[in-house]
Amino acid sequence: MSEYRGYNGRALEFLKQNKVKVGDTVKIITDFEQTATIMPRYEHSDDSHIVVKFKSGYNVGLGLDKIKKIECLSNASSTLESNNIIKHNPALPKILLLSTGGTIASRIDYRTGSVTPALTAQELNASVPELAEIANIDAEVLFSEYSENITPEHWIKITQKLDSLAKSDYKGILVAHGTDTMQYTAAFLSFALAGFPKPIVLVGSQRSSDRPSSDAALNLIGATKFIVKSGANGVFVAMHNSENDDDIACHLGTRVRKNHTSRRNAFETVGAKPAFVVSGDSVIQNFARPYYNQKDYTPKIGLDSKVALVKYHPGYDSKLVENLLDSGYKAIIFEGTGLGHVGRTMYDVIKKAKQRDVFLGMTSQCLDGQVNMAIYESGRDLMHFGVVPLSDMISEIALVKAMWSLGTNAKNIKDIMLKNIASEFRE
Ligand code: ASP
């Protein structure tokens, strides 16, 4: 039913009776006559309006009772088909766009702003024509999930697919991904594919493409320029750098966090500038450290998800950790207070966890700064019980790293957690 996406009841009947569909260019007569495009609607919206986009670019809801006449001028499918011819330019590099879902993975149509769930090479070409001037883009749909539904099994699937492309002739790989859990996926890829010889760039969008303010196309264009021009390898997240459409930030996959629910520049590199910024046609590098400690590509694909992230707070019930131990959890990452503390009510369960050989790591719930457990007595006590301070590793990144360490080299989890694999912490 994507031809009538989001329409129901009277509004749906109205479109059908007048033989117009989403994406069609129409002549519409209300108090005056205008040309507009029929826009998709949200599923649960009322049935007394249709939404159209006028030439000015504005989306407007029109009450059915205001419309005196509506007539199809040109059909959506015919316009799309004529845009669908991909011209490969042998002078440009090849890039693969792997789609995993999220708002970004919907087809973006500049003309209508319409959203459909699958993204094919043809549709991409038709939707963001600027891309064809930067690179030859192939597209493949790996799966189609909003990122809140992405599980560690999906990470493995993405990683295996990327690993199979390490020696391909693609200059780099774009991974279209929902923004909600993008930082977790980026972290897993950074560890499992450490030293990957090409740039892997996760790209999402904060605004659905049926809004004039969508960031999807610009994020894709910025990410593509980054792959072509930066010369970087490793895993990055490319999103708006500010509320404006000026620059796209490319954050290191192990230092990035979604810090705003809805702003286009929701992603930030914690404690530093983004590794790269794409501004117009130039790519500015802010990051001096190497992305990986090792030079060679040595993929290690595996994980064990028996790791818990525990945010300590006043009144925290230590029985919750007791339950984790009883449920067979093998590692716990604490998000402690300040420099890396939990209260003394936790000491007994921490000792018990240690006796059971559970790895205990400490990060901080402060968004910036380093864990330092040597300053206060409580920190020193915790270290004495075997809690390992994890420098300035972001807690979610530490969680993913512990899952990966457990799944690839469980015996050495402590050593691996303390080894900088992909610039996840400051030395
Ligand atoms: N909830 C969506 C997701 O993470 C939001 C988005 O697509 O950015 O998939």
Short mmCIF file of C-alpha atoms in Angstrom, two decimals, residues 63-416:
data_model
loop_
_atom_site.label_atom_id
_atom_site.label_comp_id
_atom_site.label_asym_id
_atom_site.label_seq_id
_atom_site.Cartn_x
_atom_site.Cartn_y
_atom_site.Cartn_z
CA GLY A 63 -8.66 19.58 4.63
CA LEU A 64 -10.72 17.52 2.18
CA ASP A 65 -13.57 20.03 2.51
CA LYS A 66 -11.28 22.82 1.20
CA ILE A 67 -10.38 20.99 -2.01
CA LYS A 68 -12.65 21.86 -4.91
CA LYS A 69 -10.79 19.86 -7.52
CA ILE A 70 -7.66 17.71 -7.78
CA GLU A 71 -6.21 16.31 -10.98
CA CYS A 72 -3.14 14.21 -11.73
CA LEU A 73 -0.60 16.01 -13.93
CA SER A 74 2.15 13.39 -13.85
CA ASN A 75 2.51 10.02 -12.33
CA ALA A 76 5.08 9.26 -9.58
CA SER A 77 6.22 5.97 -11.09
CA SER A 78 6.86 7.42 -14.54
CA THR A 79 9.06 10.18 -13.09
CA LEU A 80 10.98 7.74 -10.93
CA GLU A 81 11.55 5.30 -13.76
CA SER A 82 13.05 8.01 -15.90
CA ASN A 83 15.44 8.85 -13.03
CA ASN A 84 16.42 5.28 -12.49
CA ILE A 85 19.11 4.86 -15.07
CA ILE A 86 22.44 4.48 -13.27
CA LYS A 87 25.34 5.91 -15.18
CA HIS A 88 28.59 4.40 -13.93
CA ASN A 89 31.49 6.75 -14.37
CA PRO A 90 34.73 4.75 -14.74
CA ALA A 91 36.75 7.74 -13.49
CA LEU A 92 35.08 7.61 -10.05
CA PRO A 93 35.76 5.17 -7.19
CA LYS A 94 33.29 2.44 -6.24
CA ILE A 95 31.51 2.48 -2.89
CA LEU A 96 29.08 -0.03 -1.43
CA LEU A 97 26.09 1.12 0.59
CA LEU A 98 24.97 -1.64 2.94
CA SER A 99 21.58 -1.01 4.38
CA THR A 100 20.54 -2.31 7.79
CA GLY A 101 17.44 -0.18 8.39
CA GLY A 102 16.52 2.94 10.34
CA THR A 103 15.12 6.13 8.92
CA ILE A 104 18.10 6.59 6.63
CA ALA A 105 17.49 3.27 4.89
CA SER A 106 14.23 4.49 3.50
CA ARG A 107 14.22 5.85 0.00
CA ILE A 108 14.75 9.56 0.05
CA ASP A 109 13.07 11.39 -2.76
CA TYR A 110 14.01 15.06 -2.90
CA ARG A 111 10.94 15.75 -4.99
CA THR A 112 8.34 14.24 -2.70
CA GLY A 113 10.36 13.60 0.44
CA SER A 114 8.63 10.23 0.48
CA VAL A 115 9.89 7.28 2.48
CA THR A 116 9.74 3.64 1.47
CA PRO A 117 11.48 0.94 3.45
CA ALA A 118 13.98 -0.61 1.05
CA LEU A 119 16.85 1.16 -0.59
CA THR A 120 18.13 -0.12 -3.91
CA ALA A 121 20.93 1.28 -6.02
CA GLN A 122 18.41 2.60 -8.51
CA GLU A 123 16.32 4.28 -5.88
CA LEU A 124 19.37 5.77 -4.25
CA ASN A 125 20.55 7.15 -7.52
CA ALA A 126 17.18 8.67 -8.22
CA SER A 127 16.88 10.10 -4.72
CA VAL A 128 20.30 11.65 -4.10
CA PRO A 129 21.61 12.45 -7.57
CA GLU A 130 24.67 14.27 -6.13
CA LEU A 131 26.15 10.92 -5.06
CA ALA A 132 26.67 9.84 -8.66
CA GLU A 133 29.04 12.78 -9.13
CA ILE A 134 31.26 11.64 -6.24
CA ALA A 135 31.34 7.86 -6.61
CA ASN A 136 29.71 4.87 -8.25
CA ILE A 137 27.48 3.52 -5.52
CA ASP A 138 26.27 -0.05 -5.38
CA ALA A 139 23.64 -0.78 -2.77
CA GLU A 140 22.66 -3.91 -0.91
CA VAL A 141 20.02 -4.45 1.74
CA LEU A 142 21.41 -6.63 4.53
CA PHE A 143 18.29 -6.37 6.68
CA SER A 144 15.73 -3.76 7.51
CA GLU A 145 15.40 -3.02 11.22
CA TYR A 146 15.03 0.06 13.32
CA SER A 147 18.14 0.06 15.41
CA GLU A 148 16.33 -0.47 18.71
CA ASN A 149 15.67 -3.96 17.33
CA ILE A 150 19.28 -4.65 16.43
CA THR A 151 20.87 -7.40 18.49
CA PRO A 152 24.45 -8.64 18.87
CA GLU A 153 23.55 -11.30 16.27
CA HIS A 154 22.96 -8.49 13.78
CA TRP A 155 26.41 -7.07 14.64
CA ILE A 156 27.93 -10.42 13.73
CA LYS A 157 26.05 -10.47 10.44
CA ILE A 158 27.20 -6.95 9.51
CA THR A 159 30.76 -7.77 10.55
CA GLN A 160 30.92 -10.95 8.49
CA LYS A 161 29.60 -9.12 5.47
CA LEU A 162 32.17 -6.34 5.87
CA ASP A 163 34.98 -8.84 6.42
CA SER A 164 34.07 -10.46 3.09
CA LEU A 165 34.61 -7.05 1.45
CA ALA A 166 38.05 -6.31 2.91
CA LYS A 167 39.81 -7.19 -0.34
CA SER A 168 37.09 -5.96 -2.70
CA ASP A 169 37.60 -3.10 -5.11
CA TYR A 170 35.30 -0.83 -3.08
CA LYS A 171 37.05 2.29 -1.86
CA GLY A 172 34.96 2.15 1.29
CA ILE A 173 31.63 1.00 2.67
CA LEU A 174 28.69 3.05 3.86
CA VAL A 175 26.48 1.33 6.43
CA ALA A 176 23.01 2.85 6.61
CA HIS A 177 21.87 2.34 10.21
CA GLY A 178 19.27 3.68 12.64
CA THR A 179 20.75 6.24 14.98
CA ASP A 180 19.45 4.94 18.33
CA THR A 181 22.04 2.18 18.74
CA MET A 182 24.52 3.21 16.09
CA GLN A 183 27.33 3.74 18.60
CA TYR A 184 27.08 0.14 19.81
CA THR A 185 27.32 -1.26 16.29
CA ALA A 186 30.16 1.14 15.46
CA ALA A 187 32.05 -0.04 18.55
CA PHE A 188 31.59 -3.71 17.75
CA LEU A 189 32.80 -3.23 14.18
CA SER A 190 35.80 -1.23 15.45
CA PHE A 191 36.93 -4.10 17.68
CA ALA A 192 36.03 -7.09 15.54
CA LEU A 193 37.44 -5.57 12.34
CA ALA A 194 40.44 -3.75 13.86
CA GLY A 195 42.83 -2.64 11.14
CA PHE A 196 40.20 -2.94 8.37
CA PRO A 197 41.96 -1.57 5.29
CA LYS A 198 39.16 0.75 4.11
CA PRO A 199 36.86 3.28 5.73
CA ILE A 200 33.58 1.90 7.05
CA VAL A 201 31.16 4.75 7.66
CA LEU A 202 27.91 4.33 9.55
CA VAL A 203 25.41 6.90 8.45
CA GLY A 204 21.95 7.64 9.76
CA SER A 205 19.39 10.38 9.84
CA GLN A 206 17.59 12.07 12.68
CA ARG A 207 14.65 13.41 10.71
CA SER A 208 12.48 11.23 8.59
CA SER A 209 12.79 12.05 4.96
CA ASP A 210 9.19 13.15 4.61
CA ARG A 211 10.12 16.35 6.43
CA PRO A 212 11.73 19.21 4.57
CA SER A 213 14.41 19.37 7.30
CA SER A 214 15.66 15.82 6.72
CA ASP A 215 19.37 15.32 7.20
CA ALA A 216 19.53 12.00 5.36
CA ALA A 217 20.78 13.11 1.95
CA LEU A 218 23.44 15.47 3.34
CA ASN A 219 24.76 12.87 5.75
CA LEU A 220 25.07 10.40 2.87
CA ILE A 221 26.80 12.93 0.66
CA GLY A 222 29.23 13.93 3.46
CA ALA A 223 29.99 10.30 4.30
CA THR A 224 30.65 9.53 0.64
CA LYS A 225 33.01 12.50 0.27
CA PHE A 226 34.81 11.34 3.42
CA ILE A 227 35.39 7.87 1.95
CA VAL A 228 36.64 9.30 -1.32
CA LYS A 229 38.87 12.05 0.07
CA SER A 230 40.05 11.28 3.61
CA GLY A 231 42.49 8.43 3.02
CA ALA A 232 41.40 7.14 6.46
CA ASN A 233 40.65 3.55 7.34
CA GLY A 234 38.64 2.25 10.27
CA VAL A 235 35.10 2.70 11.53
CA PHE A 236 33.38 6.09 11.67
CA VAL A 237 29.95 7.58 12.24
CA ALA A 238 28.97 10.41 9.87
CA MET A 239 26.23 12.80 10.95
CA HIS A 240 25.52 16.55 10.96
CA ASN A 241 28.17 18.60 12.79
CA SER A 242 25.77 21.39 13.78
CA GLU A 243 22.10 22.27 13.48
CA ASN A 244 22.92 23.80 10.09
CA ASP A 245 23.54 21.94 6.90
CA ASP A 246 27.13 23.21 6.63
CA ASP A 247 29.38 20.39 7.82
CA ILE A 248 29.26 16.65 8.38
CA ALA A 249 31.23 15.29 11.35
CA CYS A 250 32.95 11.91 11.07
CA HIS A 251 33.36 10.51 14.56
CA LEU A 252 35.64 7.67 15.54
CA GLY A 253 33.49 4.55 16.07
CA THR A 254 34.74 4.00 19.62
CA ARG A 255 34.46 7.58 20.89
CA VAL A 256 31.01 8.56 19.71
CA ARG A 257 27.71 8.93 21.52
CA LYS A 258 24.17 9.94 20.61
CA ASN A 259 23.68 12.84 23.01
CA HIS A 260 20.43 14.35 21.82
CA THR A 261 17.08 12.73 21.10
CA SER A 262 16.18 14.71 18.02
CA ARG A 263 18.74 17.31 16.96
CA ARG A 264 20.46 16.68 13.66
CA ASN A 265 23.84 17.04 15.34
CA ALA A 266 22.87 14.53 18.03
CA PHE A 267 26.16 12.65 17.79
CA GLU A 268 29.27 13.90 19.54
CA THR A 269 32.79 12.68 20.02
CA VAL A 270 33.16 12.50 23.80
CA GLY A 271 35.85 14.77 25.15
CA ALA A 272 37.26 15.87 21.79
CA LYS A 273 36.44 17.27 18.39
CA PRO A 274 35.18 14.78 15.80
CA ALA A 275 38.03 12.93 14.09
CA PHE A 276 37.17 14.52 10.72
CA VAL A 277 34.81 17.18 9.45
CA VAL A 278 33.59 17.33 5.86
CA SER A 279 33.07 20.95 4.97
CA GLY A 280 32.01 21.62 1.41
CA ASP A 281 34.51 19.68 -0.63
CA SER A 282 37.28 19.58 1.94
CA VAL A 283 37.90 17.00 4.64
CA ILE A 284 39.50 18.44 7.78
CA GLN A 285 41.31 16.07 10.13
CA ASN A 286 41.23 16.83 13.87
CA PHE A 287 42.49 13.56 15.17
CA ALA A 288 46.21 12.97 15.45
CA ARG A 289 46.28 9.52 17.08
CA PRO A 290 46.34 6.32 15.01
CA TYR A 291 42.97 4.57 14.93
CA TYR A 292 44.43 1.17 15.64
CA ASN A 293 47.36 -0.12 17.60
CA GLN A 294 48.04 -2.83 15.09
CA LYS A 295 48.85 -2.14 11.47
CA ASP A 296 47.58 -5.39 10.00
CA TYR A 297 44.00 -6.35 9.49
CA THR A 298 43.30 -9.18 11.91
CA PRO A 299 39.54 -9.71 12.15
CA LYS A 300 38.29 -11.37 15.32
CA ILE A 301 34.59 -11.96 14.95
CA GLY A 302 32.86 -13.33 18.01
CA LEU A 303 30.95 -12.26 21.07
CA ASP A 304 29.34 -13.43 24.26
CA SER A 305 26.49 -11.22 25.38
CA LYS A 306 26.57 -12.30 29.05
CA VAL A 307 27.80 -8.84 30.04
CA ALA A 308 25.76 -6.33 32.06
CA LEU A 309 26.03 -2.57 32.24
CA VAL A 310 25.16 -1.46 35.78
CA LYS A 311 24.50 2.19 36.49
CA TYR A 312 25.05 2.69 40.19
CA HIS A 313 22.91 5.27 42.00
CA PRO A 314 21.97 6.15 45.57
CA GLY A 315 19.61 3.43 46.76
CA TYR A 316 20.89 0.85 44.25
CA ASP A 317 19.86 -2.61 45.43
CA SER A 318 22.91 -4.90 45.43
CA LYS A 319 20.55 -7.86 44.97
CA LEU A 320 20.25 -6.83 41.34
CA VAL A 321 23.92 -7.69 40.88
CA GLU A 322 23.34 -10.88 42.87
CA ASN A 323 20.69 -11.79 40.28
CA LEU A 324 23.17 -11.19 37.48
CA LEU A 325 25.63 -13.59 39.10
CA ASP A 326 22.89 -16.20 39.51
CA SER A 327 21.95 -15.76 35.85
CA GLY A 328 25.46 -16.62 34.73
CA TYR A 329 26.74 -13.17 33.77
CA LYS A 330 30.47 -13.28 33.14
CA ALA A 331 31.33 -9.60 33.14
CA ILE A 332 29.87 -6.46 34.68
CA ILE A 333 30.69 -2.95 33.55
CA PHE A 334 29.85 -0.46 36.28
CA GLU A 335 28.89 3.04 35.39
CA GLY A 336 30.04 4.44 38.70
CA THR A 337 29.81 7.88 40.22
CA GLY A 338 32.47 10.56 39.70
CA LEU A 339 35.98 9.18 39.40
CA GLY A 340 34.64 5.61 39.47
CA HIS A 341 32.88 4.65 42.68
CA VAL A 342 30.01 2.58 43.99
CA GLY A 343 28.82 2.71 47.62
CA ARG A 344 29.97 0.31 50.31
CA THR A 345 26.59 -1.51 50.20
CA MET A 346 27.96 -3.09 47.03
CA TYR A 347 31.16 -4.47 48.54
CA ASP A 348 29.85 -7.91 49.50
CA VAL A 349 28.36 -8.66 46.13
CA ILE A 350 31.52 -7.39 44.43
CA LYS A 351 33.65 -9.78 46.49
CA LYS A 352 31.25 -12.60 45.62
CA ALA A 353 31.47 -11.75 41.91
CA LYS A 354 35.24 -11.87 42.10
CA GLN A 355 35.15 -15.29 43.77
CA ARG A 356 33.09 -16.45 40.79
CA ASP A 357 35.69 -15.03 38.40
CA VAL A 358 33.36 -12.42 36.94
CA PHE A 359 35.19 -9.56 35.23
CA LEU A 360 34.36 -6.22 36.88
CA GLY A 361 35.19 -3.01 35.01
CA MET A 362 34.64 0.58 36.11
CA THR A 363 33.57 3.47 33.88
CA SER A 364 32.06 6.77 34.96
CA GLN A 365 28.60 8.21 34.53
CA CYS A 366 30.28 11.59 34.06
CA LEU A 367 30.23 12.13 30.32
CA ASP A 368 33.74 13.48 30.20
CA GLY A 369 37.02 12.85 32.03
CA GLN A 370 38.92 9.80 33.14
CA VAL A 371 38.20 7.22 35.85
CA ASN A 372 40.73 7.51 38.66
CA MET A 373 40.16 5.10 41.52
CA ALA A 374 43.34 5.95 43.41
CA ILE A 375 42.10 9.25 44.84
CA TYR A 376 39.40 8.17 47.31
CA GLU A 377 39.37 5.31 49.76
CA SER A 378 36.28 3.81 48.15
CA GLY A 379 38.04 3.67 44.78
CA ARG A 380 41.08 2.03 46.37
CA ASP A 381 38.83 -0.51 48.16
CA LEU A 382 37.13 -1.39 44.90
CA MET A 383 40.46 -1.87 43.13
CA HIS A 384 41.59 -4.05 46.01
CA PHE A 385 38.48 -6.23 45.48
CA GLY A 386 39.44 -6.58 41.81
CA VAL A 387 37.43 -3.87 40.03
CA VAL A 388 39.40 -2.69 36.98
CA PRO A 389 39.40 1.05 36.13
CA LEU A 390 38.73 1.58 32.44
CA SER A 391 40.21 5.05 31.88
CA ASP A 392 37.87 7.27 29.84
CA MET A 393 36.18 4.46 27.94
CA ILE A 394 32.53 5.33 27.29
CA SER A 395 30.42 2.89 29.32
CA GLU A 396 28.44 1.53 26.33
CA ILE A 397 31.65 1.05 24.40
CA ALA A 398 33.16 -0.81 27.37
CA LEU A 399 30.06 -3.04 27.42
CA VAL A 400 30.50 -3.93 23.75
CA LYS A 401 34.23 -4.43 24.17
CA ALA A 402 33.65 -6.82 27.07
CA MET A 403 31.15 -8.83 24.98
CA TRP A 404 33.66 -9.00 22.17
CA SER A 405 36.56 -9.90 24.50
CA LEU A 406 34.53 -12.66 26.15
CA GLY A 407 33.54 -14.08 22.78
CA THR A 408 37.02 -14.03 21.29
CA ASN A 409 39.48 -14.51 24.14
CA ALA A 410 37.59 -14.97 27.41
CA LYS A 411 40.64 -16.04 29.43
CA ASN A 412 42.40 -12.75 28.78
CA ILE A 413 39.46 -10.41 29.20
CA LYS A 414 41.30 -8.18 31.67
CA ASP A 415 44.35 -7.75 29.42
CA ILE A 416 42.15 -7.05 26.40
#
